[in-house]
mmCIF file of C-alpha atoms in Angstrom:
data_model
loop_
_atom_site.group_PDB
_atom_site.id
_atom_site.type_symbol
_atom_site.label_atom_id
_atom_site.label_comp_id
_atom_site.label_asym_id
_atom_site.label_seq_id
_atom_site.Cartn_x
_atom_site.Cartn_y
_atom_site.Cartn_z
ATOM 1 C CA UNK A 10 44.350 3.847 2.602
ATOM 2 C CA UNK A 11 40.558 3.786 2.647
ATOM 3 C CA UNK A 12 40.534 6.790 0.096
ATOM 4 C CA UNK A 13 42.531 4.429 -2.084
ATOM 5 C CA UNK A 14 40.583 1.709 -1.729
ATOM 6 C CA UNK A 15 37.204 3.601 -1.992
ATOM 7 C CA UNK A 16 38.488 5.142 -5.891
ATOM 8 C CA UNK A 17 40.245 1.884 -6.857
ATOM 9 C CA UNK A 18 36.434 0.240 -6.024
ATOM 10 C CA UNK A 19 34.511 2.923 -7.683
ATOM 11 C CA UNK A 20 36.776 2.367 -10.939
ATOM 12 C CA UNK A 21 36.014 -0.998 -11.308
ATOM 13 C CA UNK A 22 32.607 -0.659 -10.974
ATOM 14 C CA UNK A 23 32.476 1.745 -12.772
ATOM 15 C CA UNK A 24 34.004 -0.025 -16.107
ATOM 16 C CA UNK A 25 32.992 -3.706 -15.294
ATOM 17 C CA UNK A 26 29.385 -3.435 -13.190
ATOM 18 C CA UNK A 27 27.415 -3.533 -15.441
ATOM 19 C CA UNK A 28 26.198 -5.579 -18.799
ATOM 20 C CA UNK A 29 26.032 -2.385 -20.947
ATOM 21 C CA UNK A 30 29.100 0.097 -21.047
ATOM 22 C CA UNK A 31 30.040 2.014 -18.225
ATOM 23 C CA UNK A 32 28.029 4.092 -15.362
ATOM 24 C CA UNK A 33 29.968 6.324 -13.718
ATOM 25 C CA UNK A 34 29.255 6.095 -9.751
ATOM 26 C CA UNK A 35 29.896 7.735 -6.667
ATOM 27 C CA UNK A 36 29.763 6.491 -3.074
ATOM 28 C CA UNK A 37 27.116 6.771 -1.601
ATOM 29 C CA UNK A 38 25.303 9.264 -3.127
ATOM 30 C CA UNK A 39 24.533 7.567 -6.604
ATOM 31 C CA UNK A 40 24.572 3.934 -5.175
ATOM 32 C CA UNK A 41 21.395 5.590 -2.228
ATOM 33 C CA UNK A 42 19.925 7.590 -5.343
ATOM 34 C CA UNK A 43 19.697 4.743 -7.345
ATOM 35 C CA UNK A 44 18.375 2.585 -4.928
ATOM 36 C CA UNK A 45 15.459 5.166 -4.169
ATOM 37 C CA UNK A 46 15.007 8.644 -5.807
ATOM 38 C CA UNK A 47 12.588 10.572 -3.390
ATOM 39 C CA UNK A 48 9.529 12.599 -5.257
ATOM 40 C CA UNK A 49 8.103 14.340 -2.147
ATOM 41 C CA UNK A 50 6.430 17.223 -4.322
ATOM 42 C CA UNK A 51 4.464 14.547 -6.242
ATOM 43 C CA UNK A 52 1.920 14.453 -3.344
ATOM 44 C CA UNK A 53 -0.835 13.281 -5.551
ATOM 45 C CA UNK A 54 0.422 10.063 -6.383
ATOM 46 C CA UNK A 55 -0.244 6.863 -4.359
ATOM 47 C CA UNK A 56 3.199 5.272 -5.303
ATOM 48 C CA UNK A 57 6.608 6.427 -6.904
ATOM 49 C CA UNK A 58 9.322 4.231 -8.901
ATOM 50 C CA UNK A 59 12.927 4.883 -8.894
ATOM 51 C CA UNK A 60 14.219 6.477 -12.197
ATOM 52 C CA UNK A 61 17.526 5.063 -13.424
ATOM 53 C CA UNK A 62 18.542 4.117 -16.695
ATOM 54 C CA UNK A 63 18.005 0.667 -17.826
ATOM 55 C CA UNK A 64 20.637 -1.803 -17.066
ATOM 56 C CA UNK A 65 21.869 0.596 -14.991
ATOM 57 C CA UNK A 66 20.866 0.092 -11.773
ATOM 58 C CA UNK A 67 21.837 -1.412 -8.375
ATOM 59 C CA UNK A 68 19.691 -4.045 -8.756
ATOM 60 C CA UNK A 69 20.954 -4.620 -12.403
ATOM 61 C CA UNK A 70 24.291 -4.443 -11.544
ATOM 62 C CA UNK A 71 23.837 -6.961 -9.205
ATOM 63 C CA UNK A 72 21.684 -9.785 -11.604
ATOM 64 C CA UNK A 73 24.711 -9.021 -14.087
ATOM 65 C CA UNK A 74 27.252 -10.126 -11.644
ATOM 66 C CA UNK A 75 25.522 -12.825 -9.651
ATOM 67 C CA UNK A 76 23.485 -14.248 -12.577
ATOM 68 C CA UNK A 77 20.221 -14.230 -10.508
ATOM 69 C CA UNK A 78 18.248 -11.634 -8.912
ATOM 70 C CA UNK A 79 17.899 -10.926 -4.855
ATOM 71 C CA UNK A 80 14.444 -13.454 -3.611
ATOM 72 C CA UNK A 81 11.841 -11.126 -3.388
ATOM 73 C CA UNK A 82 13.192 -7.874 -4.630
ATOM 74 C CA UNK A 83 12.535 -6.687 -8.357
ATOM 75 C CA UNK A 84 15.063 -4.798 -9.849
ATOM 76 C CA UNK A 85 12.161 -2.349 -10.306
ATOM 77 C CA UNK A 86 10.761 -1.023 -7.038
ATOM 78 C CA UNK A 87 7.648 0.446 -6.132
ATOM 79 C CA UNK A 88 7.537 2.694 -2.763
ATOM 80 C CA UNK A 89 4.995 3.851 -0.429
ATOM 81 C CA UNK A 90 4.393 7.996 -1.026
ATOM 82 C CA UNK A 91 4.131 8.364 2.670
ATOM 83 C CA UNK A 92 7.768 8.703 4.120
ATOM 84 C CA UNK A 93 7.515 6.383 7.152
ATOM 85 C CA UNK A 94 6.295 3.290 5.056
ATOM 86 C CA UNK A 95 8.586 4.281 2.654
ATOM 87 C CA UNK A 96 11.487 4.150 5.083
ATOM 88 C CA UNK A 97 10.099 0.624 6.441
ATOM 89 C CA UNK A 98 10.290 -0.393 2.581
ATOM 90 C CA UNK A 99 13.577 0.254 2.008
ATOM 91 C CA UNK A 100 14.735 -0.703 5.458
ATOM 92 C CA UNK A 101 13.394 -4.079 4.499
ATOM 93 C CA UNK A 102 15.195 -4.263 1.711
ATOM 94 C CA UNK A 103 18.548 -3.122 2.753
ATOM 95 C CA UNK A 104 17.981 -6.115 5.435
ATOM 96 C CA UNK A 105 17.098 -8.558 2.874
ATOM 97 C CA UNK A 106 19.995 -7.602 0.231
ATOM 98 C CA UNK A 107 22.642 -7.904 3.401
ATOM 99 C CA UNK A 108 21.156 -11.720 4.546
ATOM 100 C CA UNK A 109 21.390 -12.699 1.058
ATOM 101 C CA UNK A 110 24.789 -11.344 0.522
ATOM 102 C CA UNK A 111 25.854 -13.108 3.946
ATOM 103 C CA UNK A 112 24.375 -16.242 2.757
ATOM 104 C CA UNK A 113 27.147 -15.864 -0.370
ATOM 105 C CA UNK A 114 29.958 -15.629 1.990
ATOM 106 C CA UNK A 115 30.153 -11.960 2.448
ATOM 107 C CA UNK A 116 31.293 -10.889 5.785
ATOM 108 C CA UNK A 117 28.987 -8.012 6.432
ATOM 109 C CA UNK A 118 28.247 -8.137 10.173
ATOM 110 C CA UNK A 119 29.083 -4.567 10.984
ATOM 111 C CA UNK A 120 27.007 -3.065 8.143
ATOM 112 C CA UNK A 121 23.565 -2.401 9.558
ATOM 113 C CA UNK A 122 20.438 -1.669 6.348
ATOM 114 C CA UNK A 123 20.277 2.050 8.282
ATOM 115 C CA UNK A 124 23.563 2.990 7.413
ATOM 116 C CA UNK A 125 22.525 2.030 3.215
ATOM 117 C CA UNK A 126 19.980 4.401 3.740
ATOM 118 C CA UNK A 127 19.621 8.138 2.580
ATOM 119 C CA UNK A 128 20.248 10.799 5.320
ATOM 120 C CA UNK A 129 16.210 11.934 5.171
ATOM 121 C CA UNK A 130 15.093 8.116 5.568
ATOM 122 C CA UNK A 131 17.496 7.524 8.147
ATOM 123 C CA UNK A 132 16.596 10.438 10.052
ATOM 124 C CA UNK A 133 13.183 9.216 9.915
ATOM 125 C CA UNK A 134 14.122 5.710 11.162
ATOM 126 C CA UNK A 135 16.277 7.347 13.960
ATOM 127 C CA UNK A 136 12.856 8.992 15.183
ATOM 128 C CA UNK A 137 10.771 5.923 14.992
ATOM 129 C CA UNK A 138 13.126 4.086 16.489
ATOM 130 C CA UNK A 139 13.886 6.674 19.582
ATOM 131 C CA UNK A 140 10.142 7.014 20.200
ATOM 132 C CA UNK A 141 10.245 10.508 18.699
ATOM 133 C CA UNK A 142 7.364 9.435 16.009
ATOM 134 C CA UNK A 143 5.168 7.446 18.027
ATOM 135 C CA UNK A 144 1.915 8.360 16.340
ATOM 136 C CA UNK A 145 3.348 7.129 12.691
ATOM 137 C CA UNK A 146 5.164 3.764 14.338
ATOM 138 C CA UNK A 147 4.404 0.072 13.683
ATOM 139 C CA UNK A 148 5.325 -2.894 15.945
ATOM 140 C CA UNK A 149 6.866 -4.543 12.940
ATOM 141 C CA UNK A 150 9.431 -1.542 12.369
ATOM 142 C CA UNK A 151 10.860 -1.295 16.102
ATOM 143 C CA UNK A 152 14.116 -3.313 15.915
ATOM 144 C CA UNK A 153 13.929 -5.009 19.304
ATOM 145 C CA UNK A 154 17.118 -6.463 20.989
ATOM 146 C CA UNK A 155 19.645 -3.634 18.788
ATOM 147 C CA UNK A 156 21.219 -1.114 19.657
ATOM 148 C CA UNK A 157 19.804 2.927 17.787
ATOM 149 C CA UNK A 158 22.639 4.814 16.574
ATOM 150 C CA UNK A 159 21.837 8.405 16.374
ATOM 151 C CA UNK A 160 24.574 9.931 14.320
ATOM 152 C CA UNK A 161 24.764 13.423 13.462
ATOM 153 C CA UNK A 162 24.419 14.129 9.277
ATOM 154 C CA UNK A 163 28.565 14.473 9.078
ATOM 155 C CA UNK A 164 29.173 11.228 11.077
ATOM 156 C CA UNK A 165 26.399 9.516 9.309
ATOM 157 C CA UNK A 166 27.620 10.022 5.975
ATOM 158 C CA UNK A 167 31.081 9.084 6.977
ATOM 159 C CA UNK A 168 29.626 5.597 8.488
ATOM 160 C CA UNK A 169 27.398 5.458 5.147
ATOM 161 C CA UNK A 170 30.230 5.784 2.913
ATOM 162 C CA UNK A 171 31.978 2.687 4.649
ATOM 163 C CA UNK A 172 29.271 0.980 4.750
ATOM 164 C CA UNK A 173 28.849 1.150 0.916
ATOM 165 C CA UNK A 174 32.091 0.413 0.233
ATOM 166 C CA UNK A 175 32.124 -2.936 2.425
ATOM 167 C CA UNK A 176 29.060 -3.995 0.152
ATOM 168 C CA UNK A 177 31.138 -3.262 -2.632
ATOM 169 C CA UNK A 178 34.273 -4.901 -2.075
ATOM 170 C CA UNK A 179 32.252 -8.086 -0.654
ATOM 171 C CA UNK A 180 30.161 -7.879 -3.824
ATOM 172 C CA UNK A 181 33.138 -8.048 -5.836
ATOM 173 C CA UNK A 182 34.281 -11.220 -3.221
ATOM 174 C CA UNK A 183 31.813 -13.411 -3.282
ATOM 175 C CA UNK A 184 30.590 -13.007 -7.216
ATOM 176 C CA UNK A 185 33.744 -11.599 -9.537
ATOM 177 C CA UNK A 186 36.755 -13.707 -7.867
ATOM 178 C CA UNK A 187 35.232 -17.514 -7.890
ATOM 179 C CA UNK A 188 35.476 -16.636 -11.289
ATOM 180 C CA UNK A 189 38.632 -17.389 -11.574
ATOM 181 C CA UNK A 190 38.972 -21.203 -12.453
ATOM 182 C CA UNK A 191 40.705 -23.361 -9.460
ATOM 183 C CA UNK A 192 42.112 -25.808 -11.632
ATOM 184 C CA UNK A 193 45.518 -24.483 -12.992
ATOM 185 C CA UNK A 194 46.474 -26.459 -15.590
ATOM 186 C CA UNK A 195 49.972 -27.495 -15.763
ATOM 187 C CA UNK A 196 52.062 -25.662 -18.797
ATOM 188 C CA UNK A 197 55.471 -28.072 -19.395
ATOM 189 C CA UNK A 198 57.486 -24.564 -20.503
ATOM 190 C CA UNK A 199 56.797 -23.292 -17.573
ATOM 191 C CA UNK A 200 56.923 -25.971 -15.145
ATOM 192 C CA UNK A 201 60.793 -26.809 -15.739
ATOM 193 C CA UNK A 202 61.941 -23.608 -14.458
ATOM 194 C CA UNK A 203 59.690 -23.603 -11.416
ATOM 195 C CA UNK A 204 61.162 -26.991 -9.527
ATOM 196 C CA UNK A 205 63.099 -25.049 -7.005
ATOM 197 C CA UNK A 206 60.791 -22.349 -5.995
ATOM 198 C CA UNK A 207 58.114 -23.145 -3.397
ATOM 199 C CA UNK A 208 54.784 -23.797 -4.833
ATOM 200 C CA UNK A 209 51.649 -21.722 -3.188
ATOM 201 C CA UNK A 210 48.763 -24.061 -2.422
ATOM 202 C CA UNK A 211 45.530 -22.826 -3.808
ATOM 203 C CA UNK A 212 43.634 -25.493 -1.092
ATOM 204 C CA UNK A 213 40.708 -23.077 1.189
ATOM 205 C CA UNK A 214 43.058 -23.516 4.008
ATOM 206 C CA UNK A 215 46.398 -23.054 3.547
ATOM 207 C CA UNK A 216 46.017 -18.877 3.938
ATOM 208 C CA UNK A 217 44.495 -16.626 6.560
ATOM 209 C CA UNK A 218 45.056 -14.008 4.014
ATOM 210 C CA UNK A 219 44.106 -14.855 0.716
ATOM 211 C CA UNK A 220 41.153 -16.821 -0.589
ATOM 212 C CA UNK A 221 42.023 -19.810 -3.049
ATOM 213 C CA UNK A 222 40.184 -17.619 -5.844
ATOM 214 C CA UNK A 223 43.763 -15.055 -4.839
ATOM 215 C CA UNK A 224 46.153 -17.609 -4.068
ATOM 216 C CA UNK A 225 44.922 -19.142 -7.835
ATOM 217 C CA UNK A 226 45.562 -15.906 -9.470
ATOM 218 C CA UNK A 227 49.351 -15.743 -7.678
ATOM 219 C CA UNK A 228 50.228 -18.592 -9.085
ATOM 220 C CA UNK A 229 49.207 -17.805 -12.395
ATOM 221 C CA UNK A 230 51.223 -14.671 -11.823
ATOM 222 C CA UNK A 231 54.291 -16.704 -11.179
ATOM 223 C CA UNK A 232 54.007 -18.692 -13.806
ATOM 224 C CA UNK A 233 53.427 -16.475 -16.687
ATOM 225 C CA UNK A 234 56.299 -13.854 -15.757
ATOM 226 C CA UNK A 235 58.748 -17.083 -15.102
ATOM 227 C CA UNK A 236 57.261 -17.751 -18.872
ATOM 228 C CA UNK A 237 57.879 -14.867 -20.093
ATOM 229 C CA UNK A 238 60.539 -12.884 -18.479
ATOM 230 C CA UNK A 239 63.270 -14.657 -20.931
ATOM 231 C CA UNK A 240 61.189 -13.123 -23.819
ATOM 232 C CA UNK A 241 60.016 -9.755 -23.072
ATOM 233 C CA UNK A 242 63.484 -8.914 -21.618
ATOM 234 C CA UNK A 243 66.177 -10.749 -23.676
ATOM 235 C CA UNK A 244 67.485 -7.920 -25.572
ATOM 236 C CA UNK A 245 66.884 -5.380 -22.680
ATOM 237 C CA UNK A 246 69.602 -3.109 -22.967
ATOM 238 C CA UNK A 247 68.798 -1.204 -18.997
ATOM 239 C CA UNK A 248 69.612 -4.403 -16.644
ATOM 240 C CA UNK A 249 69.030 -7.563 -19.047
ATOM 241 C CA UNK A 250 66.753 -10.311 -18.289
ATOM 242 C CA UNK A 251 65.161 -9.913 -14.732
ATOM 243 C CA UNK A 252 66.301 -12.959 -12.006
ATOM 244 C CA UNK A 253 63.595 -15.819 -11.268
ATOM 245 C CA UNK A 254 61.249 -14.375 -8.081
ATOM 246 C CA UNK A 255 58.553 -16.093 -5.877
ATOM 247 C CA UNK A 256 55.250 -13.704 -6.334
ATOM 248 C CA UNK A 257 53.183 -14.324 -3.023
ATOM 249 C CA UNK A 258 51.366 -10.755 -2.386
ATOM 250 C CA UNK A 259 50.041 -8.368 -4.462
ATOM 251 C CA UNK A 260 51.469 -5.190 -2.896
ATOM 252 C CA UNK A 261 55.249 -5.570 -2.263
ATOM 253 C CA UNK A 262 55.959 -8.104 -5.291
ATOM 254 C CA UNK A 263 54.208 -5.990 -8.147
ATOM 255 C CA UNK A 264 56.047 -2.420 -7.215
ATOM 256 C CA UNK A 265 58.669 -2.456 -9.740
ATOM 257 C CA UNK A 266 55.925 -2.864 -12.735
ATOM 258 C CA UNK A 267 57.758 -6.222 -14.301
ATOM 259 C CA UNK A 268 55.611 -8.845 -13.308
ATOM 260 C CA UNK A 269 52.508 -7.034 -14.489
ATOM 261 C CA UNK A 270 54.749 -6.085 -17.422
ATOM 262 C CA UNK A 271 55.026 -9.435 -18.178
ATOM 263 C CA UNK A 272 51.092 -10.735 -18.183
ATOM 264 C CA UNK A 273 50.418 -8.079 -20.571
ATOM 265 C CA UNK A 274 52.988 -8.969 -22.963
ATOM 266 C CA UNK A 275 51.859 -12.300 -22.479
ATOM 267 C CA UNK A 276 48.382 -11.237 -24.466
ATOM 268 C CA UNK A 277 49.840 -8.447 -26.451
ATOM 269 C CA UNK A 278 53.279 -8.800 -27.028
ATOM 270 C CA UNK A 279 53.436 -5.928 -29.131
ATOM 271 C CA UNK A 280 54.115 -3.763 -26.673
ATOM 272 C CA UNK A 281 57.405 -5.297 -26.028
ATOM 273 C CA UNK A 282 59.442 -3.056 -28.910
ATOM 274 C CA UNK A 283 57.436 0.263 -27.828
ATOM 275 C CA UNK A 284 57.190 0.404 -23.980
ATOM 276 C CA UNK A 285 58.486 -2.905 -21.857
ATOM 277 C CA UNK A 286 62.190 -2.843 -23.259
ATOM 278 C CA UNK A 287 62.667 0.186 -21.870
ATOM 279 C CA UNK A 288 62.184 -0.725 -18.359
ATOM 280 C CA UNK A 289 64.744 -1.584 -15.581
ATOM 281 C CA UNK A 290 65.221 -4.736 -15.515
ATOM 282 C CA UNK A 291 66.514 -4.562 -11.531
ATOM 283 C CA UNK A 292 65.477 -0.987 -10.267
ATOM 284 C CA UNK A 293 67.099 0.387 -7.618
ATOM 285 C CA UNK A 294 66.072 3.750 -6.834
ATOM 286 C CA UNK A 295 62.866 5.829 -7.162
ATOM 287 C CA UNK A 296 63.303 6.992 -9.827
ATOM 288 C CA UNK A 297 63.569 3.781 -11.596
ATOM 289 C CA UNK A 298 61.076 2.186 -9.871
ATOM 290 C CA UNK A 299 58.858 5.770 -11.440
ATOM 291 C CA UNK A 300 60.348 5.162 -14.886
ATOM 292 C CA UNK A 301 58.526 1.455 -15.108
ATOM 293 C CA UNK A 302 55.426 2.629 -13.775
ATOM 294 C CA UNK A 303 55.408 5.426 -16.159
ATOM 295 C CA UNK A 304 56.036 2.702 -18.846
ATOM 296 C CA UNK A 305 53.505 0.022 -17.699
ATOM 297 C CA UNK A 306 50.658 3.051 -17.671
ATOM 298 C CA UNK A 307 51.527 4.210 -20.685
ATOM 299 C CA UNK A 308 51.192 0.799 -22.252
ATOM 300 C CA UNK A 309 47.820 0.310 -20.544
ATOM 301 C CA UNK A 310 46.595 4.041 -22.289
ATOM 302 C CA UNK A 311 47.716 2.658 -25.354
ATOM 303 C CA UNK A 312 45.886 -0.270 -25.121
ATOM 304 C CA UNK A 313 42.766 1.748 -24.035
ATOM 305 C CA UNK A 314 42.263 -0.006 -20.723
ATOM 306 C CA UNK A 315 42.103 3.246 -18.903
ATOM 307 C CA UNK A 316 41.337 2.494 -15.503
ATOM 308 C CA UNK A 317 42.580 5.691 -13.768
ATOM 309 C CA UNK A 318 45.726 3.873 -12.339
ATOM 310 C CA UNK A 319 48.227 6.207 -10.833
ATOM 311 C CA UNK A 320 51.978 6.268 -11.591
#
């Protein structure tokens, strides 16, 4: 499940981060790199500044999602050469870029900055923090009143990886989905058709499980397939035109491929004649259920919205 999640999150950042094309990431490694690439062999300079292409870095990513950049972090950053204040730097930041992201509604409570950091700096702060550099620590970097967790490098990088990802997907919560507009505006076509199912409130507290910004993009889903089921499926010669459903999750509701069928015939009808006519109306087995998925990737290749989706 978390392998799943952790490609399905790396896909979508990597086609939609940022404001320029795409840039391709991996978790953690680029997401640490980018943050901080270390120059230990240039010994002679006083300072060193990450070296990422422009508009394509963390930093960047974030402005182009949020609109406005972290208080008091550039997206260019200049670090101390000497690895201890260097490791204080970024431990800083790490602290500041979780607070603000908390402050947006992300619950990130369980990410500490030390598990954002790269294994060398966080073997450093595990040592400062366990006594074990005493002659290179400050008062201001001993984290009084939490707990150290040494981790071995295996463990670490586990723990780093979900901590990344958490960042991620609340970075994608609290800055992508209250994009979506709250006020669904009533379509008459539509609307006819839909007096006798149950409506799904999009109100902040009528779900412990999805936000209004989720419950506002079910019902959009229900009413665009109730829209167009009638037309993408009236001369379907494999089961006819599909029966009337109530979409309220986005797992068990969307398996057969014909309600995501029908939003992208909605925008690019199209595709009705080549690929959506051919699916099973009412699948039964597996291998029906495989036939529309085939179909519904295919259409999305053809479109050229690759985004790595499995059959």
């Amino acid at each position: 499940f978390f392998q799943k999640t952790l490609t399905a999150v790396k896909s979508w950042f990597t086609l939609f981060g940022w404001s320029k094309g795409q840039n391709p990431i991996s978790v953690p490694h680029s997401l640490r790199g980018d943050v901080c690439i270390v120059q230990l062999t240039v010994a002679q300079e006083k300072t060193f500044k990450r070296k990422t292409d422009k508009d394509k870095g963390f930093y960047e990513m974030l402005l182009h999602l949020n609109g406005q950049p972290i208080p008091g972090i550039a997206a260019s950053q200049a670090l101390p050469s000497d690895p201890v204040e260097r490791m204080f730097q970024l431990h800083w930041q790490h602290s500041e870029l979780l607070s603000f992201l908390r402050g947006q509604g992300a619950y990130l409570s369980h990410v500490m900055p030390e598990f954002l950091l790269a294994p060398e700096d966080y073997k450093i702060w595990t040592e400062v923090n366990t006594g074990l550099r005493r002659g290179s620590m400050r008062s201001s970097g001993k984290l009084s009143g939490r707990p150290v967790f040494v981790l071995e490098q295996r463990t670490f990088e586990t723990m780093s990886k979900r901590a990344w990802t958490d960042v991620l997907l609340q970075i994608y919560k609290v800055f992508v989905l209250p994009c979506v507009s709250c006020r669904v505006v009533p379509d008459p076509s539509s609307l006819e058709s839909l007096h006798n199912m149950p409506g799904i409130k999009s109100e902040p507290l009528c779900s412990n499980v999805y936000s209004r910004y989720e419950r506002t993009v079910l019902i959009w889903l229900n009413k665009q397939y109730e829209k167009h089921r009638k037309i993408v499926w009236k001369d379907s010669q494999r089961g006819g035109i599909p029966p009337m459903r109530w979409i309220v999750n986005f797992d068990q509701d969307l398996l057969d491929g014909l309600v995501l069928a029908a939003q992208i015939a909605a925008y690019c009808p199209y595709l009705i004649p080549t690929h959506f006519i051919k699916m099973y109306t009412n699948p039964r087995t597996h291998e029906q259920l495989l036939h529309n998925s085939l179909i519904l990737v295919k259409a999305l290749h053809s479109i050229s919205l690759n985004m790595d989706i499995k059959v």
